[in-house]
Amino acid sequence: MMHTTPLTNRFGVDVHDIDLSVIDAAGYAALRALFEDHSALLFRKQTLDDAAHIRLARFFGPIEDRLADERAEDEDFTVPQVSNVRADGTTTGDMDLHTLNLKSNMLWHADSTFLPVPALTNILMARVVTQTGGHTELASSRAGWADMPETLKAQVRDTGFWHRYAHSRARISPDLAKLPMFHKWPDQLWRAVWRNPVNGAEALYIASHAYAVAGMDPEKGAALIDELTAFVTQPDYVYSHKWQVGDVLIWDQRAVLHRGTAWNHKEPRVLSSICVSATPDDGVDAMRLIV
Ligand code: OGA
Ligand code: MN
């Protein structure tokens, strides 16, 4: 029987005695209930190949495919990798645009807030891990929002943030931000608070991609975004995951921010990553702010 132990005293559970490669609808329903309640799920010693990874992701909803427009009709979806390993087995150089893009992942964010449909979850699976560093950190923006002083909450409760992919890249490198892949989608406006439709819990919905607060002076908005992000990523709300091969981490992007941490880029690091898009049942329609 599946049982759980807490990852931190504010959010997240380590789920034991479950093989994700053979999960069925009843097993998914149990996981989904944990996902709604705890926001982050860790599973160790898993053996998901790409097909099983895709199968698991489909239970959560439609698989996100950012390359759909670049793929030929007869080409299948392939599982994206967060990797610093080139096709020839060498690792990418320190200042390569590819490495700089990985560095952008070290800014606190939720995935795909710059897409017309943002991500509900990311299912990350460790393939090659580092000796030191290269952790993935999660911060509960549900716990952080619950503790936030009302004066701070009131400044964004009824408004939203403008999100742009190139914004998070520009914070690392102006050259990186120029790549066409960061300019495929128009800016997106999402409400600042995502209310979970199942349990009513509210969370701050913010990301490194957020560059402005709707209806606020741009500089004031940018400073407020920094202040809010800093609040919900205080150590009390953070779980830092040191990867082992076979670990699977699944989190609720509506209630959790994440970031990678630095490692020696000469060390290979490969995570398989499937994002699932949020659907109306997940509350995405209510997140659209009309201005
Ligand atoms: C991601 C991501 C961080 C990491 O996969 O979306 O941000 O630790 N990863 O690699
Ligand atoms: Mn990410």
PDB file of N, CA, C and O in Angstrom, residues 89-161:
ATOM      1  N   GLY A  89      28.292  13.764 -26.523  1.00  0.00           N
ATOM      2  CA  GLY A  89      28.621  13.334 -25.161  1.00  0.00           C
ATOM      3  C   GLY A  89      29.381  14.361 -24.337  1.00  0.00           C
ATOM      4  O   GLY A  89      29.498  14.227 -23.121  1.00  0.00           O
ATOM      5  N   THR A  90      29.902  15.415 -24.972  1.00  0.00           N
ATOM      6  CA  THR A  90      30.594  16.458 -24.205  1.00  0.00           C
ATOM      7  C   THR A  90      29.558  17.373 -23.554  1.00  0.00           C
ATOM      8  O   THR A  90      28.379  17.379 -23.952  1.00  0.00           O
ATOM      9  N   THR A  91      30.000  18.137 -22.560  1.00  0.00           N
ATOM     10  CA  THR A  91      29.056  19.055 -21.911  1.00  0.00           C
ATOM     11  C   THR A  91      29.168  20.445 -22.540  1.00  0.00           C
ATOM     12  O   THR A  91      30.207  20.817 -23.078  1.00  0.00           O
ATOM     13  N   THR A  92      28.084  21.190 -22.476  1.00  0.00           N
ATOM     14  CA  THR A  92      28.036  22.514 -23.106  1.00  0.00           C
ATOM     15  C   THR A  92      28.937  23.485 -22.349  1.00  0.00           C
ATOM     16  O   THR A  92      29.077  23.400 -21.124  1.00  0.00           O
ATOM     17  N   GLY A  93      29.562  24.407 -23.068  1.00  0.00           N
ATOM     18  CA  GLY A  93      30.505  25.356 -22.480  1.00  0.00           C
ATOM     19  C   GLY A  93      29.822  26.358 -21.564  1.00  0.00           C
ATOM     20  O   GLY A  93      28.628  26.614 -21.699  1.00  0.00           O
ATOM     21  N   ASP A  94      30.630  26.905 -20.652  1.00  0.00           N
ATOM     22  CA  ASP A  94      30.111  27.782 -19.607  1.00  0.00           C
ATOM     23  C   ASP A  94      29.251  28.936 -20.122  1.00  0.00           C
ATOM     24  O   ASP A  94      28.266  29.294 -19.491  1.00  0.00           O
ATOM     25  N   MET A  95      29.665  29.541 -21.232  1.00  0.00           N
ATOM     26  CA  MET A  95      28.946  30.717 -21.714  1.00  0.00           C
ATOM     27  C   MET A  95      28.130  30.428 -22.976  1.00  0.00           C
ATOM     28  O   MET A  95      27.615  31.344 -23.602  1.00  0.00           O
ATOM     29  N   ASP A  96      28.008  29.152 -23.347  1.00  0.00           N
ATOM     30  CA  ASP A  96      27.131  28.799 -24.475  1.00  0.00           C
ATOM     31  C   ASP A  96      25.724  29.317 -24.206  1.00  0.00           C
ATOM     32  O   ASP A  96      25.278  29.306 -23.057  1.00  0.00           O
ATOM     33  N   LEU A  97      25.015  29.655 -25.265  1.00  0.00           N
ATOM     34  CA  LEU A  97      23.630  30.081 -25.067  1.00  0.00           C
ATOM     35  C   LEU A  97      22.821  28.960 -24.404  1.00  0.00           C
ATOM     36  O   LEU A  97      21.939  29.218 -23.590  1.00  0.00           O
ATOM     37  N   HIS A  98      23.162  27.719 -24.736  1.00  0.00           N
ATOM     38  CA  HIS A  98      22.445  26.599 -24.116  1.00  0.00           C
ATOM     39  C   HIS A  98      22.642  26.588 -22.598  1.00  0.00           C
ATOM     40  O   HIS A  98      21.693  26.413 -21.826  1.00  0.00           O
ATOM     41  N   THR A  99      23.875  26.808 -22.168  1.00  0.00           N
ATOM     42  CA  THR A  99      24.172  26.839 -20.727  1.00  0.00           C
ATOM     43  C   THR A  99      23.488  28.040 -20.072  1.00  0.00           C
ATOM     44  O   THR A  99      22.943  27.937 -18.966  1.00  0.00           O
ATOM     45  N   LEU A 100      23.507  29.164 -20.789  1.00  0.00           N
ATOM     46  CA  LEU A 100      22.855  30.357 -20.238  1.00  0.00           C
ATOM     47  C   LEU A 100      21.358  30.122 -20.065  1.00  0.00           C
ATOM     48  O   LEU A 100      20.745  30.603 -19.107  1.00  0.00           O
ATOM     49  N   ASN A 101      20.781  29.351 -20.987  1.00  0.00           N
ATOM     50  CA  ASN A 101      19.362  29.025 -20.849  1.00  0.00           C
ATOM     51  C   ASN A 101      19.129  28.177 -19.593  1.00  0.00           C
ATOM     52  O   ASN A 101      18.163  28.387 -18.856  1.00  0.00           O
ATOM     53  N   LEU A 102      20.033  27.242 -19.331  1.00  0.00           N
ATOM     54  CA  LEU A 102      19.919  26.454 -18.089  1.00  0.00           C
ATOM     55  C   LEU A 102      20.053  27.371 -16.876  1.00  0.00           C
ATOM     56  O   LEU A 102      19.396  27.180 -15.853  1.00  0.00           O
ATOM     57  N   LYS A 103      20.910  28.384 -17.006  1.00  0.00           N
ATOM     58  CA  LYS A 103      21.062  29.336 -15.887  1.00  0.00           C
ATOM     59  C   LYS A 103      19.775  30.128 -15.644  1.00  0.00           C
ATOM     60  O   LYS A 103      19.479  30.510 -14.507  1.00  0.00           O
ATOM     61  N   SER A 104      19.025  30.364 -16.701  1.00  0.00           N
ATOM     62  CA  SER A 104      17.735  31.053 -16.523  1.00  0.00           C
ATOM     63  C   SER A 104      16.799  30.231 -15.646  1.00  0.00           C
ATOM     64  O   SER A 104      15.935  30.784 -14.959  1.00  0.00           O
ATOM     65  N   ASN A 105      16.967  28.912 -15.682  1.00  0.00           N
ATOM     66  CA  ASN A 105      16.149  28.045 -14.825  1.00  0.00           C
ATOM     67  C   ASN A 105      16.485  28.209 -13.352  1.00  0.00           C
ATOM     68  O   ASN A 105      15.793  27.667 -12.497  1.00  0.00           O
ATOM     69  N   MET A 106      17.586  28.918 -13.061  1.00  0.00           N
ATOM     70  CA  MET A 106      17.974  29.124 -11.654  1.00  0.00           C
ATOM     71  C   MET A 106      17.286  30.348 -11.050  1.00  0.00           C
ATOM     72  O   MET A 106      17.538  30.695  -9.897  1.00  0.00           O
ATOM     73  N   LEU A 107      16.448  31.009 -11.836  1.00  0.00           N
ATOM     74  CA  LEU A 107      15.587  32.068 -11.294  1.00  0.00           C
ATOM     75  C   LEU A 107      14.263  31.412 -10.900  1.00  0.00           C
ATOM     76  O   LEU A 107      13.738  30.575 -11.637  1.00  0.00           O
ATOM     77  N   TRP A 108      13.712  31.810  -9.770  1.00  0.00           N
ATOM     78  CA  TRP A 108      12.444  31.226  -9.306  1.00  0.00           C
ATOM     79  C   TRP A 108      11.353  31.434 -10.366  1.00  0.00           C
ATOM     80  O   TRP A 108      11.150  32.564 -10.822  1.00  0.00           O
ATOM     81  N   HIS A 109      10.682  30.361 -10.732  1.00  0.00           N
ATOM     82  CA  HIS A 109       9.640  30.487 -11.757  1.00  0.00           C
ATOM     83  C   HIS A 109       8.598  29.390 -11.636  1.00  0.00           C
ATOM     84  O   HIS A 109       8.782  28.392 -10.946  1.00  0.00           O
ATOM     85  N   ALA A 110       7.495  29.606 -12.339  1.00  0.00           N
ATOM     86  CA  ALA A 110       6.562  28.528 -12.672  1.00  0.00           C
ATOM     87  C   ALA A 110       6.731  28.323 -14.167  1.00  0.00           C
ATOM     88  O   ALA A 110       7.085  29.261 -14.889  1.00  0.00           O
ATOM     89  N   ASP A 111       6.506  27.111 -14.652  1.00  0.00           N
ATOM     90  CA  ASP A 111       6.755  26.831 -16.060  1.00  0.00           C
ATOM     91  C   ASP A 111       5.628  27.339 -16.946  1.00  0.00           C
ATOM     92  O   ASP A 111       4.443  27.223 -16.612  1.00  0.00           O
ATOM     93  N   SER A 112       6.051  27.893 -18.087  1.00  0.00           N
ATOM     94  CA  SER A 112       5.121  28.140 -19.198  1.00  0.00           C
ATOM     95  C   SER A 112       4.067  29.198 -18.909  1.00  0.00           C
ATOM     96  O   SER A 112       3.011  29.217 -19.548  1.00  0.00           O
ATOM     97  N   THR A 113       4.356  30.113 -17.993  1.00  0.00           N
ATOM     98  CA  THR A 113       3.415  31.214 -17.744  1.00  0.00           C
ATOM     99  C   THR A 113       3.372  32.164 -18.948  1.00  0.00           C
ATOM    100  O   THR A 113       2.481  32.991 -19.049  1.00  0.00           O
ATOM    101  N   PHE A 114       4.347  31.995 -19.852  1.00  0.00           N
ATOM    102  CA  PHE A 114       4.424  32.821 -21.064  1.00  0.00           C
ATOM    103  C   PHE A 114       3.659  32.199 -22.238  1.00  0.00           C
ATOM    104  O   PHE A 114       3.620  32.770 -23.320  1.00  0.00           O
ATOM    105  N   LEU A 115       3.072  31.030 -22.021  1.00  0.00           N
ATOM    106  CA  LEU A 115       2.296  30.379 -23.085  1.00  0.00           C
ATOM    107  C   LEU A 115       0.824  30.765 -22.970  1.00  0.00           C
ATOM    108  O   LEU A 115       0.343  31.076 -21.877  1.00  0.00           O
ATOM    109  N   PRO A 116       0.092  30.670 -24.063  1.00  0.00           N
ATOM    110  CA  PRO A 116      -1.349  30.948 -24.001  1.00  0.00           C
ATOM    111  C   PRO A 116      -2.085  30.004 -23.054  1.00  0.00           C
ATOM    112  O   PRO A 116      -3.134  30.363 -22.524  1.00  0.00           O
ATOM    113  N   VAL A 117      -1.538  28.814 -22.844  1.00  0.00           N
ATOM    114  CA  VAL A 117      -2.043  27.917 -21.795  1.00  0.00           C
ATOM    115  C   VAL A 117      -0.848  27.520 -20.934  1.00  0.00           C
ATOM    116  O   VAL A 117       0.089  26.886 -21.424  1.00  0.00           O
ATOM    117  N   PRO A 118      -0.855  27.894 -19.670  1.00  0.00           N
ATOM    118  CA  PRO A 118       0.315  27.607 -18.838  1.00  0.00           C
ATOM    119  C   PRO A 118       0.306  26.160 -18.352  1.00  0.00           C
ATOM    120  O   PRO A 118      -0.652  25.423 -18.576  1.00  0.00           O
ATOM    121  N   ALA A 119       1.386  25.765 -17.666  1.00  0.00           N
ATOM    122  CA  ALA A 119       1.516  24.374 -17.225  1.00  0.00           C
ATOM    123  C   ALA A 119       0.827  24.154 -15.879  1.00  0.00           C
ATOM    124  O   ALA A 119       0.888  24.991 -14.983  1.00  0.00           O
ATOM    125  N   LEU A 120       0.180  23.004 -15.767  1.00  0.00           N
ATOM    126  CA  LEU A 120      -0.352  22.537 -14.480  1.00  0.00           C
ATOM    127  C   LEU A 120       0.763  21.914 -13.654  1.00  0.00           C
ATOM    128  O   LEU A 120       0.857  22.113 -12.443  1.00  0.00           O
ATOM    129  N   THR A 121       1.586  21.124 -14.335  1.00  0.00           N
ATOM    130  CA  THR A 121       2.630  20.395 -13.618  1.00  0.00           C
ATOM    131  C   THR A 121       3.826  20.156 -14.513  1.00  0.00           C
ATOM    132  O   THR A 121       3.740  20.279 -15.735  1.00  0.00           O
ATOM    133  N   ASN A 122       4.926  19.855 -13.874  1.00  0.00           N
ATOM    134  CA  ASN A 122       6.101  19.357 -14.572  1.00  0.00           C
ATOM    135  C   ASN A 122       6.432  18.037 -13.896  1.00  0.00           C
ATOM    136  O   ASN A 122       6.442  17.954 -12.667  1.00  0.00           O
ATOM    137  N   ILE A 123       6.631  17.005 -14.699  1.00  0.00           N
ATOM    138  CA  ILE A 123       7.022  15.699 -14.157  1.00  0.00           C
ATOM    139  C   ILE A 123       8.478  15.502 -14.537  1.00  0.00           C
ATOM    140  O   ILE A 123       8.800  15.253 -15.695  1.00  0.00           O
ATOM    141  N   LEU A 124       9.354  15.681 -13.562  1.00  0.00           N
ATOM    142  CA  LEU A 124      10.800  15.607 -13.811  1.00  0.00           C
ATOM    143  C   LEU A 124      11.326  14.258 -13.351  1.00  0.00           C
ATOM    144  O   LEU A 124      10.993  13.800 -12.254  1.00  0.00           O
ATOM    145  N   MET A 125      12.173  13.652 -14.179  1.00  0.00           N
ATOM    146  CA  MET A 125      12.757  12.348 -13.863  1.00  0.00           C
ATOM    147  C   MET A 125      14.265  12.452 -14.028  1.00  0.00           C
ATOM    148  O   MET A 125      14.746  12.905 -15.071  1.00  0.00           O
ATOM    149  N   ALA A 126      15.014  12.049 -13.012  1.00  0.00           N
ATOM    150  CA  ALA A 126      16.476  12.163 -13.056  1.00  0.00           C
ATOM    151  C   ALA A 126      17.089  11.016 -13.849  1.00  0.00           C
ATOM    152  O   ALA A 126      16.854   9.851 -13.540  1.00  0.00           O
ATOM    153  N   ARG A 127      17.874  11.379 -14.877  1.00  0.00           N
ATOM    154  CA  ARG A 127      18.575  10.380 -15.712  1.00  0.00           C
ATOM    155  C   ARG A 127      20.066  10.338 -15.386  1.00  0.00           C
ATOM    156  O   ARG A 127      20.644   9.277 -15.236  1.00  0.00           O
ATOM    157  N   VAL A 128      20.697  11.518 -15.341  1.00  0.00           N
ATOM    158  CA  VAL A 128      22.124  11.626 -14.998  1.00  0.00           C
ATOM    159  C   VAL A 128      22.219  12.729 -13.944  1.00  0.00           C
ATOM    160  O   VAL A 128      21.688  13.822 -14.152  1.00  0.00           O
ATOM    161  N   VAL A 129      22.866  12.437 -12.805  1.00  0.00           N
ATOM    162  CA  VAL A 129      22.882  13.424 -11.718  1.00  0.00           C
ATOM    163  C   VAL A 129      24.312  13.850 -11.387  1.00  0.00           C
ATOM    164  O   VAL A 129      25.272  13.169 -11.745  1.00  0.00           O
ATOM    165  N   THR A 130      24.418  14.976 -10.712  1.00  0.00           N
ATOM    166  CA  THR A 130      25.720  15.546 -10.372  1.00  0.00           C
ATOM    167  C   THR A 130      26.134  15.115  -8.963  1.00  0.00           C
ATOM    168  O   THR A 130      25.297  14.734  -8.143  1.00  0.00           O
ATOM    169  N   GLN A 131      27.442  15.194  -8.700  1.00  0.00           N
ATOM    170  CA  GLN A 131      27.957  14.869  -7.362  1.00  0.00           C
ATOM    171  C   GLN A 131      27.572  15.959  -6.369  1.00  0.00           C
ATOM    172  O   GLN A 131      27.125  15.668  -5.269  1.00  0.00           O
ATOM    173  N   THR A 132      27.776  17.209  -6.783  1.00  0.00           N
ATOM    174  CA  THR A 132      27.432  18.333  -5.894  1.00  0.00           C
ATOM    175  C   THR A 132      26.642  19.372  -6.685  1.00  0.00           C
ATOM    176  O   THR A 132      26.863  19.542  -7.881  1.00  0.00           O
ATOM    177  N   GLY A 133      25.746  20.066  -5.992  1.00  0.00           N
ATOM    178  CA  GLY A 133      24.925  21.095  -6.638  1.00  0.00           C
ATOM    179  C   GLY A 133      23.934  20.462  -7.604  1.00  0.00           C
ATOM    180  O   GLY A 133      23.695  19.257  -7.582  1.00  0.00           O
ATOM    181  N   GLY A 134      23.339  21.303  -8.436  1.00  0.00           N
ATOM    182  CA  GLY A 134      22.361  20.804  -9.400  1.00  0.00           C
ATOM    183  C   GLY A 134      21.084  20.309  -8.749  1.00  0.00           C
ATOM    184  O   GLY A 134      20.394  19.451  -9.286  1.00  0.00           O
ATOM    185  N   HIS A 135      20.766  20.866  -7.584  1.00  0.00           N
ATOM    186  CA  HIS A 135      19.499  20.513  -6.939  1.00  0.00           C
ATOM    187  C   HIS A 135      18.347  21.179  -7.699  1.00  0.00           C
ATOM    188  O   HIS A 135      18.568  22.125  -8.458  1.00  0.00           O
ATOM    189  N   THR A 136      17.131  20.698  -7.465  1.00  0.00           N
ATOM    190  CA  THR A 136      15.949  21.452  -7.888  1.00  0.00           C
ATOM    191  C   THR A 136      15.232  21.874  -6.610  1.00  0.00           C
ATOM    192  O   THR A 136      14.992  21.033  -5.734  1.00  0.00           O
ATOM    193  N   GLU A 137      14.948  23.157  -6.509  1.00  0.00           N
ATOM    194  CA  GLU A 137      14.294  23.674  -5.304  1.00  0.00           C
ATOM    195  C   GLU A 137      12.854  24.064  -5.616  1.00  0.00           C
ATOM    196  O   GLU A 137      12.571  24.627  -6.682  1.00  0.00           O
ATOM    197  N   LEU A 138      11.982  23.752  -4.671  1.00  0.00           N
ATOM    198  CA  LEU A 138      10.564  24.087  -4.797  1.00  0.00           C
ATOM    199  C   LEU A 138      10.191  25.034  -3.660  1.00  0.00           C
ATOM    200  O   LEU A 138      10.646  24.843  -2.528  1.00  0.00           O
ATOM    201  N   ALA A 139       9.365  26.023  -3.947  1.00  0.00           N
ATOM    202  CA  ALA A 139       8.894  26.947  -2.905  1.00  0.00           C
ATOM    203  C   ALA A 139       7.365  26.991  -2.959  1.00  0.00           C
ATOM    204  O   ALA A 139       6.789  27.204  -4.026  1.00  0.00           O
ATOM    205  N   SER A 140       6.733  26.796  -1.828  1.00  0.00           N
ATOM    206  CA  SER A 140       5.277  26.799  -1.782  1.00  0.00           C
ATOM    207  C   SER A 140       4.753  28.231  -1.755  1.00  0.00           C
ATOM    208  O   SER A 140       4.799  28.908  -0.727  1.00  0.00           O
ATOM    209  N   SER A 141       4.217  28.673  -2.894  1.00  0.00           N
ATOM    210  CA  SER A 141       3.624  30.012  -2.932  1.00  0.00           C
ATOM    211  C   SER A 141       2.205  29.983  -2.365  1.00  0.00           C
ATOM    212  O   SER A 141       1.545  31.016  -2.274  1.00  0.00           O
ATOM    213  N   ARG A 142       1.736  28.795  -1.961  1.00  0.00           N
ATOM    214  CA  ARG A 142       0.487  28.671  -1.198  1.00  0.00           C
ATOM    215  C   ARG A 142       0.793  28.974   0.277  1.00  0.00           C
ATOM    216  O   ARG A 142       0.114  29.808   0.886  1.00  0.00           O
ATOM    217  N   ALA A 143       1.820  28.330   0.817  1.00  0.00           N
ATOM    218  CA  ALA A 143       2.201  28.593   2.220  1.00  0.00           C
ATOM    219  C   ALA A 143       2.659  30.039   2.372  1.00  0.00           C
ATOM    220  O   ALA A 143       2.305  30.721   3.340  1.00  0.00           O
ATOM    221  N   GLY A 144       3.445  30.513   1.401  1.00  0.00           N
ATOM    222  CA  GLY A 144       3.958  31.884   1.475  1.00  0.00           C
ATOM    223  C   GLY A 144       2.837  32.913   1.416  1.00  0.00           C
ATOM    224  O   GLY A 144       2.821  33.883   2.172  1.00  0.00           O
ATOM    225  N   TRP A 145       1.875  32.656   0.553  1.00  0.00           N
ATOM    226  CA  TRP A 145       0.725  33.573   0.426  1.00  0.00           C
ATOM    227  C   TRP A 145      -0.093  33.565   1.714  1.00  0.00           C
ATOM    228  O   TRP A 145      -0.546  34.626   2.174  1.00  0.00           O
ATOM    229  N   ALA A 146      -0.272  32.405   2.302  1.00  0.00           N
ATOM    230  CA  ALA A 146      -1.057  32.306   3.546  1.00  0.00           C
ATOM    231  C   ALA A 146      -0.424  33.142   4.662  1.00  0.00           C
ATOM    232  O   ALA A 146      -1.134  33.724   5.483  1.00  0.00           O
ATOM    233  N   ASP A 147       0.899  33.221   4.666  1.00  0.00           N
ATOM    234  CA  ASP A 147       1.605  33.943   5.739  1.00  0.00           C
ATOM    235  C   ASP A 147       1.848  35.417   5.415  1.00  0.00           C
ATOM    236  O   ASP A 147       2.331  36.161   6.267  1.00  0.00           O
ATOM    237  N   MET A 148       1.571  35.814   4.200  1.00  0.00           N
ATOM    238  CA  MET A 148       1.962  37.157   3.756  1.00  0.00           C
ATOM    239  C   MET A 148       1.137  38.239   4.449  1.00  0.00           C
ATOM    240  O   MET A 148      -0.075  38.090   4.613  1.00  0.00           O
ATOM    241  N   PRO A 149       1.774  39.347   4.839  1.00  0.00           N
ATOM    242  CA  PRO A 149       1.021  40.439   5.449  1.00  0.00           C
ATOM    243  C   PRO A 149      -0.047  40.973   4.488  1.00  0.00           C
ATOM    244  O   PRO A 149       0.203  41.076   3.287  1.00  0.00           O
ATOM    245  N   GLU A 150      -1.193  41.313   5.051  1.00  0.00           N
ATOM    246  CA  GLU A 150      -2.325  41.772   4.240  1.00  0.00           C
ATOM    247  C   GLU A 150      -1.964  43.010   3.400  1.00  0.00           C
ATOM    248  O   GLU A 150      -2.430  43.151   2.271  1.00  0.00           O
ATOM    249  N   THR A 151      -1.114  43.866   3.921  1.00  0.00           N
ATOM    250  CA  THR A 151      -0.739  45.079   3.170  1.00  0.00           C
ATOM    251  C   THR A 151      -0.063  44.723   1.847  1.00  0.00           C
ATOM    252  O   THR A 151      -0.251  45.405   0.845  1.00  0.00           O
ATOM    253  N   LEU A 152       0.721  43.652   1.847  1.00  0.00           N
ATOM    254  CA  LEU A 152       1.397  43.212   0.626  1.00  0.00           C
ATOM    255  C   LEU A 152       0.410  42.499  -0.309  1.00  0.00           C
ATOM    256  O   LEU A 152       0.355  42.768  -1.504  1.00  0.00           O
ATOM    257  N   LYS A 153      -0.399  41.616   0.277  1.00  0.00           N
ATOM    258  CA  LYS A 153      -1.399  40.898  -0.523  1.00  0.00           C
ATOM    259  C   LYS A 153      -2.333  41.851  -1.255  1.00  0.00           C
ATOM    260  O   LYS A 153      -2.679  41.639  -2.422  1.00  0.00           O
ATOM    261  N   ALA A 154      -2.757  42.896  -0.540  1.00  0.00           N
ATOM    262  CA  ALA A 154      -3.780  43.801  -1.081  1.00  0.00           C
ATOM    263  C   ALA A 154      -3.303  44.493  -2.358  1.00  0.00           C
ATOM    264  O   ALA A 154      -4.109  44.877  -3.198  1.00  0.00           O
ATOM    265  N   GLN A 155      -1.995  44.612  -2.512  1.00  0.00           N
ATOM    266  CA  GLN A 155      -1.463  45.304  -3.696  1.00  0.00           C
ATOM    267  C   GLN A 155      -1.631  44.509  -4.987  1.00  0.00           C
ATOM    268  O   GLN A 155      -1.527  45.069  -6.074  1.00  0.00           O
ATOM    269  N   VAL A 156      -1.835  43.197  -4.869  1.00  0.00           N
ATOM    270  CA  VAL A 156      -1.955  42.393  -6.100  1.00  0.00           C
ATOM    271  C   VAL A 156      -3.191  41.491  -6.157  1.00  0.00           C
ATOM    272  O   VAL A 156      -3.465  40.898  -7.195  1.00  0.00           O
ATOM    273  N   ARG A 157      -3.912  41.402  -5.059  1.00  0.00           N
ATOM    274  CA  ARG A 157      -5.006  40.422  -4.992  1.00  0.00           C
ATOM    275  C   ARG A 157      -5.971  40.502  -6.181  1.00  0.00           C
ATOM    276  O   ARG A 157      -6.396  39.487  -6.699  1.00  0.00           O
ATOM    277  N   ASP A 158      -6.302  41.700  -6.607  1.00  0.00           N
ATOM    278  CA  ASP A 158      -7.305  41.845  -7.669  1.00  0.00           C
ATOM    279  C   ASP A 158      -6.711  42.215  -9.016  1.00  0.00           C
ATOM    280  O   ASP A 158      -7.435  42.624  -9.920  1.00  0.00           O
ATOM    281  N   THR A 159      -5.402  42.073  -9.149  1.00  0.00           N
ATOM    282  CA  THR A 159      -4.791  42.379 -10.440  1.00  0.00           C
ATOM    283  C   THR A 159      -4.014  41.166 -10.934  1.00  0.00           C
ATOM    284  O   THR A 159      -4.315  40.029 -10.566  1.00  0.00           O
ATOM    285  N   GLY A 160      -3.059  41.398 -11.815  1.00  0.00           N
ATOM    286  CA  GLY A 160      -2.324  40.265 -12.379  1.00  0.00           C
ATOM    287  C   GLY A 160      -0.952  40.694 -12.860  1.00  0.00           C
ATOM    288  O   GLY A 160      -0.600  41.875 -12.795  1.00  0.00           O
ATOM    289  N   PHE A 161      -0.199  39.705 -13.336  1.00  0.00           N
ATOM    290  CA  PHE A 161       1.153  39.961 -13.840  1.00  0.00           C
ATOM    291  C   PHE A 161       1.216  39.689 -15.339  1.00  0.00           C
ATOM    292  O   PHE A 161       0.635  38.722 -15.825  1.00  0.00           O
TER     293      PHE A 161
END
